[in-house]
């Protein structure tokens, strides 16, 4: 099977199930099947904890998109969409997998 190019987008990498799933899926798909994976993740709020340990334990190619945030903000949302679209066009994925409602 030919390796796939997979982009996974998640609104934020806070301590929780969706972040865990997104990072580990990227890590395992690359390690086990040699797929080219990319994780795009957004910023956390002041009350949340960034899950850096997860990225340290399961290293994968990841891009931080500062304007991608949980809170609704039309200006930041537009900039995030523009930035993510640019990344996707450059990466040319076979699959785009989104996690959480806003990233979707």
Short mmCIF file of N, CA, C and O in Angstrom, two decimals:
data_model
loop_
_atom_site.label_atom_id
_atom_site.label_comp_id
_atom_site.label_asym_id
_atom_site.label_seq_id
_atom_site.Cartn_x
_atom_site.Cartn_y
_atom_site.Cartn_z
N UNK A 1 0.84 -1.18 0.00
CA UNK A 1 0.00 0.00 0.00
C UNK A 1 0.89 1.25 0.00
O UNK A 1 1.85 1.33 0.75
N UNK A 2 0.55 2.17 -0.85
CA UNK A 2 1.28 3.44 -0.94
C UNK A 2 1.03 4.27 0.32
O UNK A 2 -0.11 4.40 0.76
N UNK A 3 2.08 4.87 0.90
CA UNK A 3 1.87 5.73 2.07
C UNK A 3 0.96 6.91 1.75
O UNK A 3 1.04 7.49 0.67
N UNK A 4 0.08 7.23 2.67
CA UNK A 4 -0.84 8.35 2.51
C UNK A 4 -0.28 9.60 3.14
O UNK A 4 0.57 9.54 4.03
N UNK A 5 -0.79 10.74 2.71
CA UNK A 5 -0.47 12.03 3.31
C UNK A 5 -1.72 12.44 4.10
O UNK A 5 -2.79 12.62 3.52
N UNK A 6 -1.55 12.57 5.42
CA UNK A 6 -2.70 12.80 6.30
C UNK A 6 -2.47 14.06 7.12
O UNK A 6 -1.45 14.20 7.79
N UNK A 7 -3.45 14.97 7.07
CA UNK A 7 -3.44 16.15 7.93
C UNK A 7 -4.52 15.95 8.98
O UNK A 7 -5.65 15.59 8.66
N UNK A 8 -4.14 16.18 10.21
CA UNK A 8 -5.09 16.11 11.32
C UNK A 8 -5.14 17.50 11.94
O UNK A 8 -4.10 18.10 12.22
N UNK A 9 -6.34 18.03 12.14
CA UNK A 9 -6.52 19.38 12.69
C UNK A 9 -7.30 19.27 13.99
O UNK A 9 -8.34 18.63 14.05
N UNK A 10 -6.77 19.93 15.03
CA UNK A 10 -7.44 19.95 16.32
C UNK A 10 -7.37 21.38 16.86
O UNK A 10 -6.36 22.05 16.72
N UNK A 11 -8.46 21.83 17.45
CA UNK A 11 -8.53 23.21 17.92
C UNK A 11 -7.47 23.52 18.96
O UNK A 11 -6.85 24.57 18.93
N UNK A 12 -7.24 22.59 19.89
CA UNK A 12 -6.23 22.85 20.92
C UNK A 12 -5.72 21.54 21.50
O UNK A 12 -6.44 20.55 21.53
N UNK A 13 -4.47 21.57 21.94
CA UNK A 13 -3.86 20.40 22.58
C UNK A 13 -3.86 20.60 24.09
O UNK A 13 -2.84 20.83 24.71
N UNK A 14 -5.05 20.52 24.65
CA UNK A 14 -5.17 20.58 26.10
C UNK A 14 -5.21 19.15 26.63
O UNK A 14 -5.28 18.20 25.86
N UNK A 15 -5.15 19.00 27.94
CA UNK A 15 -5.17 17.67 28.53
C UNK A 15 -6.57 17.10 28.34
O UNK A 15 -7.53 17.61 28.90
N UNK A 16 -6.67 16.07 27.52
CA UNK A 16 -7.97 15.46 27.27
C UNK A 16 -7.91 14.44 26.15
O UNK A 16 -6.90 14.31 25.44
N UNK A 17 -9.00 13.73 25.97
CA UNK A 17 -9.08 12.63 25.01
C UNK A 17 -8.83 13.00 23.56
O UNK A 17 -8.07 12.31 22.88
N UNK A 18 -9.47 14.06 23.02
CA UNK A 18 -9.24 14.38 21.61
C UNK A 18 -7.77 14.68 21.30
O UNK A 18 -7.26 14.26 20.27
N UNK A 19 -7.08 15.41 22.18
CA UNK A 19 -5.67 15.72 21.96
C UNK A 19 -4.84 14.43 21.97
O UNK A 19 -3.97 14.23 21.11
N UNK A 20 -5.12 13.59 22.92
CA UNK A 20 -4.42 12.31 23.04
C UNK A 20 -4.60 11.48 21.77
O UNK A 20 -3.65 10.96 21.20
N UNK A 21 -5.83 11.39 21.30
CA UNK A 21 -6.14 10.60 20.11
C UNK A 21 -5.45 11.18 18.87
O UNK A 21 -4.85 10.44 18.08
N UNK A 22 -5.51 12.48 18.70
CA UNK A 22 -4.93 13.11 17.51
C UNK A 22 -3.42 12.90 17.44
O UNK A 22 -2.89 12.53 16.38
N UNK A 23 -2.73 13.12 18.53
CA UNK A 23 -1.27 13.00 18.53
C UNK A 23 -0.84 11.54 18.36
O UNK A 23 0.04 11.23 17.54
N UNK A 24 -1.45 10.65 19.09
CA UNK A 24 -1.04 9.24 19.02
C UNK A 24 -1.37 8.64 17.65
O UNK A 24 -0.59 7.86 17.11
N UNK A 25 -2.50 9.02 17.06
CA UNK A 25 -2.82 8.54 15.71
C UNK A 25 -1.76 8.99 14.71
O UNK A 25 -1.29 8.20 13.89
N UNK A 26 -1.37 10.25 14.77
CA UNK A 26 -0.32 10.73 13.87
C UNK A 26 0.97 9.94 14.07
O UNK A 26 1.60 9.51 13.11
N UNK A 27 1.36 9.79 15.31
CA UNK A 27 2.59 9.08 15.65
C UNK A 27 2.57 7.64 15.13
O UNK A 27 3.51 7.19 14.47
N UNK A 28 1.49 6.91 15.41
CA UNK A 28 1.42 5.50 15.03
C UNK A 28 1.27 5.30 13.52
O UNK A 28 1.83 4.34 12.97
N UNK A 29 0.52 6.18 12.86
CA UNK A 29 0.37 6.04 11.41
C UNK A 29 1.70 6.23 10.69
O UNK A 29 1.99 5.58 9.69
N UNK A 30 2.52 7.11 11.22
CA UNK A 30 3.85 7.30 10.64
C UNK A 30 4.76 6.13 10.97
O UNK A 30 5.42 5.57 10.10
N UNK A 31 4.79 5.76 12.24
CA UNK A 31 5.70 4.72 12.70
C UNK A 31 5.36 3.34 12.12
O UNK A 31 6.24 2.62 11.65
N UNK A 32 4.09 2.99 12.15
CA UNK A 32 3.69 1.64 11.75
C UNK A 32 3.51 1.48 10.24
O UNK A 32 3.86 0.45 9.67
N UNK A 33 2.97 2.52 9.57
CA UNK A 33 2.64 2.40 8.15
C UNK A 33 3.42 3.35 7.25
O UNK A 33 3.21 3.38 6.06
N UNK A 34 4.29 4.16 7.85
CA UNK A 34 5.12 5.12 7.13
C UNK A 34 4.30 6.17 6.36
O UNK A 34 4.73 6.68 5.33
N UNK A 35 3.10 6.48 6.87
CA UNK A 35 2.32 7.55 6.26
C UNK A 35 2.95 8.89 6.63
O UNK A 35 3.56 9.04 7.69
N UNK A 36 2.82 9.86 5.75
CA UNK A 36 3.31 11.22 6.01
C UNK A 36 2.17 11.94 6.73
O UNK A 36 1.09 12.12 6.17
N UNK A 37 2.40 12.30 7.99
CA UNK A 37 1.34 12.91 8.78
C UNK A 37 1.73 14.31 9.24
O UNK A 37 2.91 14.62 9.42
N UNK A 38 0.72 15.14 9.41
CA UNK A 38 0.93 16.50 9.89
C UNK A 38 -0.22 16.84 10.84
O UNK A 38 -1.38 16.62 10.52
N UNK A 39 0.13 17.37 11.99
CA UNK A 39 -0.86 17.81 12.97
C UNK A 39 -0.86 19.33 13.01
O UNK A 39 0.18 19.95 13.16
N UNK A 40 -2.03 19.92 12.84
CA UNK A 40 -2.20 21.36 12.98
C UNK A 40 -3.03 21.57 14.24
O UNK A 40 -4.12 21.00 14.37
N UNK A 41 -2.51 22.37 15.17
CA UNK A 41 -3.22 22.58 16.41
C UNK A 41 -3.24 24.06 16.78
O UNK A 41 -2.37 24.82 16.39
N UNK A 42 -4.27 24.43 17.54
CA UNK A 42 -4.45 25.82 17.92
C UNK A 42 -4.04 26.11 19.35
O UNK A 42 -3.46 25.27 20.04
N UNK A 43 -4.39 27.31 19.77
CA UNK A 43 -3.98 27.83 21.06
C UNK A 43 -4.98 27.44 22.15
O UNK A 43 -6.18 27.31 21.89
N UNK A 44 -4.48 27.29 23.37
CA UNK A 44 -5.33 26.98 24.51
C UNK A 44 -5.73 28.28 25.21
O UNK A 44 -5.10 29.32 25.02
N UNK A 45 -6.76 28.20 26.03
CA UNK A 45 -7.17 29.38 26.82
C UNK A 45 -6.28 29.48 28.06
O UNK A 45 -5.53 28.55 28.39
N UNK A 46 -6.39 30.58 28.76
CA UNK A 46 -5.57 30.80 29.96
C UNK A 46 -5.85 29.78 31.06
O UNK A 46 -4.99 29.51 31.89
N UNK A 47 -7.06 29.21 31.09
CA UNK A 47 -7.43 28.26 32.14
C UNK A 47 -6.96 26.83 31.85
O UNK A 47 -7.06 25.96 32.69
N UNK A 48 -6.47 26.58 30.64
CA UNK A 48 -6.12 25.22 30.24
C UNK A 48 -4.61 24.98 30.34
O UNK A 48 -3.81 25.91 30.38
N UNK A 49 -4.26 23.71 30.32
CA UNK A 49 -2.86 23.30 30.36
C UNK A 49 -2.50 22.71 29.00
O UNK A 49 -3.17 21.81 28.50
N UNK A 50 -1.42 23.22 28.40
CA UNK A 50 -0.93 22.70 27.12
C UNK A 50 -0.33 21.32 27.35
O UNK A 50 0.42 21.10 28.30
N UNK A 51 -0.62 20.40 26.48
CA UNK A 51 -0.22 19.00 26.63
C UNK A 51 1.12 18.74 25.94
O UNK A 51 1.23 17.87 25.08
N UNK A 52 2.16 19.48 26.29
CA UNK A 52 3.49 19.33 25.69
C UNK A 52 4.05 17.94 25.91
O UNK A 52 4.71 17.39 25.03
N UNK A 53 3.78 17.35 27.06
CA UNK A 53 4.29 16.00 27.37
C UNK A 53 3.83 15.00 26.31
O UNK A 53 4.59 14.11 25.93
N UNK A 54 2.62 15.16 25.83
CA UNK A 54 2.09 14.26 24.81
C UNK A 54 2.93 14.34 23.54
O UNK A 54 3.31 13.32 22.97
N UNK A 55 3.26 15.55 23.11
CA UNK A 55 4.09 15.71 21.91
C UNK A 55 5.51 15.20 22.15
O UNK A 55 6.15 14.70 21.23
N UNK A 56 6.00 15.33 23.37
CA UNK A 56 7.34 14.81 23.69
C UNK A 56 7.37 13.29 23.65
O UNK A 56 8.33 12.69 23.17
N UNK A 57 6.31 12.66 24.17
CA UNK A 57 6.26 11.19 24.24
C UNK A 57 5.93 10.54 22.90
O UNK A 57 6.31 9.40 22.65
N UNK A 58 5.17 11.24 22.07
CA UNK A 58 4.75 10.72 20.76
C UNK A 58 5.07 11.76 19.70
O UNK A 58 4.18 12.43 19.18
N UNK A 59 6.35 11.92 19.36
CA UNK A 59 6.73 12.98 18.43
C UNK A 59 6.10 12.80 17.04
O UNK A 59 6.05 11.69 16.51
N UNK A 60 5.62 13.90 16.52
CA UNK A 60 5.05 13.91 15.18
C UNK A 60 5.24 15.31 14.61
O UNK A 60 5.44 16.27 15.36
N UNK A 61 5.18 15.41 13.30
CA UNK A 61 5.29 16.73 12.68
C UNK A 61 4.04 17.53 13.06
O UNK A 61 2.91 17.08 12.84
N UNK A 62 4.25 18.70 13.63
CA UNK A 62 3.12 19.51 14.12
C UNK A 62 3.37 20.98 13.82
O UNK A 62 4.49 21.46 13.89
N UNK A 63 2.29 21.66 13.49
CA UNK A 63 2.34 23.11 13.24
C UNK A 63 1.34 23.78 14.15
O UNK A 63 0.15 23.41 14.20
N UNK A 64 1.81 24.79 14.87
CA UNK A 64 0.97 25.58 15.76
C UNK A 64 0.33 26.71 14.96
O UNK A 64 1.01 27.46 14.28
N UNK A 65 -1.00 26.81 15.06
CA UNK A 65 -1.75 27.88 14.40
C UNK A 65 -2.34 28.76 15.51
O UNK A 65 -3.37 28.45 16.09
N UNK A 66 -1.64 29.85 15.80
CA UNK A 66 -1.99 30.72 16.92
C UNK A 66 -3.43 31.23 16.89
O UNK A 66 -4.09 31.35 17.91
N UNK A 67 -3.94 31.52 15.72
CA UNK A 67 -5.29 32.10 15.60
C UNK A 67 -6.40 31.06 15.76
O UNK A 67 -7.56 31.42 15.93
N UNK A 68 -6.08 29.78 15.69
CA UNK A 68 -7.08 28.72 15.89
C UNK A 68 -7.29 28.56 17.39
O UNK A 68 -6.42 28.08 18.11
N UNK A 69 -8.46 29.00 17.86
CA UNK A 69 -8.78 28.98 19.28
C UNK A 69 -10.21 28.50 19.48
O UNK A 69 -11.03 28.58 18.58
N UNK A 70 -10.50 28.06 20.69
CA UNK A 70 -11.85 27.57 20.99
C UNK A 70 -12.89 28.69 20.94
O UNK A 70 -13.99 28.51 20.42
N UNK A 71 -12.55 29.85 21.49
CA UNK A 71 -13.49 30.97 21.53
C UNK A 71 -13.80 31.46 20.11
O UNK A 71 -12.95 31.45 19.23
N UNK A 72 -15.04 31.87 19.92
CA UNK A 72 -15.45 32.41 18.62
C UNK A 72 -14.94 33.84 18.50
O UNK A 72 -15.19 34.69 19.36
N UNK A 73 -14.22 34.08 17.42
CA UNK A 73 -13.70 35.41 17.11
C UNK A 73 -13.60 35.49 15.60
O UNK A 73 -12.70 34.90 15.00
N UNK A 74 -14.53 36.19 14.95
CA UNK A 74 -14.57 36.20 13.48
C UNK A 74 -13.25 36.57 12.81
O UNK A 74 -12.87 35.96 11.81
N UNK A 75 -12.52 37.50 13.37
CA UNK A 75 -11.26 37.92 12.75
C UNK A 75 -10.22 36.80 12.88
O UNK A 75 -9.58 36.41 11.90
N UNK A 76 -10.04 36.28 14.10
CA UNK A 76 -9.07 35.20 14.31
C UNK A 76 -9.49 33.93 13.57
O UNK A 76 -8.64 33.22 13.03
N UNK A 77 -10.79 33.66 13.53
CA UNK A 77 -11.28 32.48 12.81
C UNK A 77 -10.97 32.59 11.32
O UNK A 77 -10.56 31.61 10.69
N UNK A 78 -11.13 33.76 10.75
CA UNK A 78 -10.83 33.97 9.33
C UNK A 78 -9.33 33.78 9.07
O UNK A 78 -8.94 33.12 8.11
N UNK A 79 -8.50 34.35 9.94
CA UNK A 79 -7.05 34.21 9.78
C UNK A 79 -6.64 32.75 9.92
O UNK A 79 -5.82 32.24 9.15
N UNK A 80 -7.23 32.04 10.89
CA UNK A 80 -6.93 30.62 11.08
C UNK A 80 -7.31 29.82 9.84
O UNK A 80 -6.54 28.97 9.37
N UNK A 81 -8.48 30.09 9.28
CA UNK A 81 -8.92 29.40 8.07
C UNK A 81 -7.95 29.65 6.93
O UNK A 81 -7.57 28.72 6.20
N UNK A 82 -7.54 30.89 6.77
CA UNK A 82 -6.58 31.25 5.73
C UNK A 82 -5.25 30.52 5.93
O UNK A 82 -4.69 29.95 4.98
N UNK A 83 -4.74 30.52 7.16
CA UNK A 83 -3.47 29.85 7.46
C UNK A 83 -3.56 28.34 7.23
O UNK A 83 -2.65 27.73 6.65
N UNK A 84 -4.63 27.73 7.70
CA UNK A 84 -4.80 26.28 7.55
C UNK A 84 -4.95 25.90 6.08
O UNK A 84 -4.38 24.91 5.63
N UNK A 85 -5.69 26.71 5.32
CA UNK A 85 -5.85 26.46 3.89
C UNK A 85 -4.50 26.49 3.19
O UNK A 85 -4.20 25.64 2.35
N UNK A 86 -3.67 27.44 3.55
CA UNK A 86 -2.33 27.54 2.96
C UNK A 86 -1.49 26.30 3.29
O UNK A 86 -0.82 25.74 2.41
N UNK A 87 -1.54 25.87 4.54
CA UNK A 87 -0.79 24.68 4.96
C UNK A 87 -1.27 23.45 4.20
O UNK A 87 -0.46 22.65 3.71
N UNK A 88 -2.58 23.30 4.08
CA UNK A 88 -3.15 22.14 3.38
C UNK A 88 -2.75 22.15 1.91
O UNK A 88 -2.39 21.11 1.35
N UNK A 89 -2.78 23.30 1.28
CA UNK A 89 -2.38 23.39 -0.13
C UNK A 89 -0.92 23.02 -0.33
O UNK A 89 -0.56 22.39 -1.32
N UNK A 90 -0.08 23.40 0.61
CA UNK A 90 1.35 23.06 0.51
C UNK A 90 1.60 21.58 0.79
O UNK A 90 2.40 20.94 0.11
N UNK A 91 0.91 21.03 1.76
CA UNK A 91 1.11 19.64 2.17
C UNK A 91 0.48 18.65 1.18
O UNK A 91 0.98 17.54 1.00
N UNK A 92 -0.62 19.04 0.55
CA UNK A 92 -1.34 18.21 -0.43
C UNK A 92 -1.74 16.84 0.14
O UNK A 92 -1.30 15.80 -0.34
N UNK A 93 -2.58 16.85 1.17
CA UNK A 93 -2.95 15.58 1.82
C UNK A 93 -3.94 14.76 1.00
O UNK A 93 -4.71 15.28 0.19
N UNK A 94 -3.91 13.45 1.25
CA UNK A 94 -4.93 12.55 0.73
C UNK A 94 -6.15 12.56 1.64
O UNK A 94 -7.28 12.37 1.19
N UNK A 95 -5.90 12.80 2.93
CA UNK A 95 -6.96 12.78 3.95
C UNK A 95 -6.79 13.99 4.86
O UNK A 95 -5.68 14.29 5.29
N UNK A 96 -7.90 14.65 5.18
CA UNK A 96 -7.93 15.70 6.20
C UNK A 96 -8.87 15.19 7.29
O UNK A 96 -10.05 14.95 7.03
N UNK A 97 -8.34 15.02 8.49
CA UNK A 97 -9.11 14.48 9.61
C UNK A 97 -9.20 15.57 10.67
O UNK A 97 -8.19 16.04 11.17
N UNK A 98 -10.42 15.95 11.01
CA UNK A 98 -10.61 17.02 11.99
C UNK A 98 -11.09 16.45 13.33
O UNK A 98 -11.79 15.45 13.37
N UNK A 99 -10.66 17.13 14.39
CA UNK A 99 -11.05 16.76 15.75
C UNK A 99 -11.67 17.99 16.39
O UNK A 99 -11.14 19.10 16.23
N UNK A 100 -12.71 17.83 17.14
CA UNK A 100 -13.47 18.87 17.82
C UNK A 100 -14.27 19.68 16.80
O UNK A 100 -13.95 19.76 15.63
N UNK A 101 -15.33 20.32 17.29
CA UNK A 101 -16.29 20.98 16.41
C UNK A 101 -15.68 22.14 15.61
O UNK A 101 -15.91 22.26 14.40
N UNK A 102 -14.91 22.97 16.24
CA UNK A 102 -14.39 24.15 15.53
C UNK A 102 -13.38 23.77 14.46
O UNK A 102 -13.40 24.31 13.37
N UNK A 103 -12.48 22.85 14.77
CA UNK A 103 -11.52 22.41 13.76
C UNK A 103 -12.24 21.78 12.58
O UNK A 103 -11.80 21.90 11.43
N UNK A 104 -13.35 21.13 12.84
CA UNK A 104 -14.13 20.50 11.77
C UNK A 104 -14.81 21.51 10.88
O UNK A 104 -15.00 21.32 9.71
#
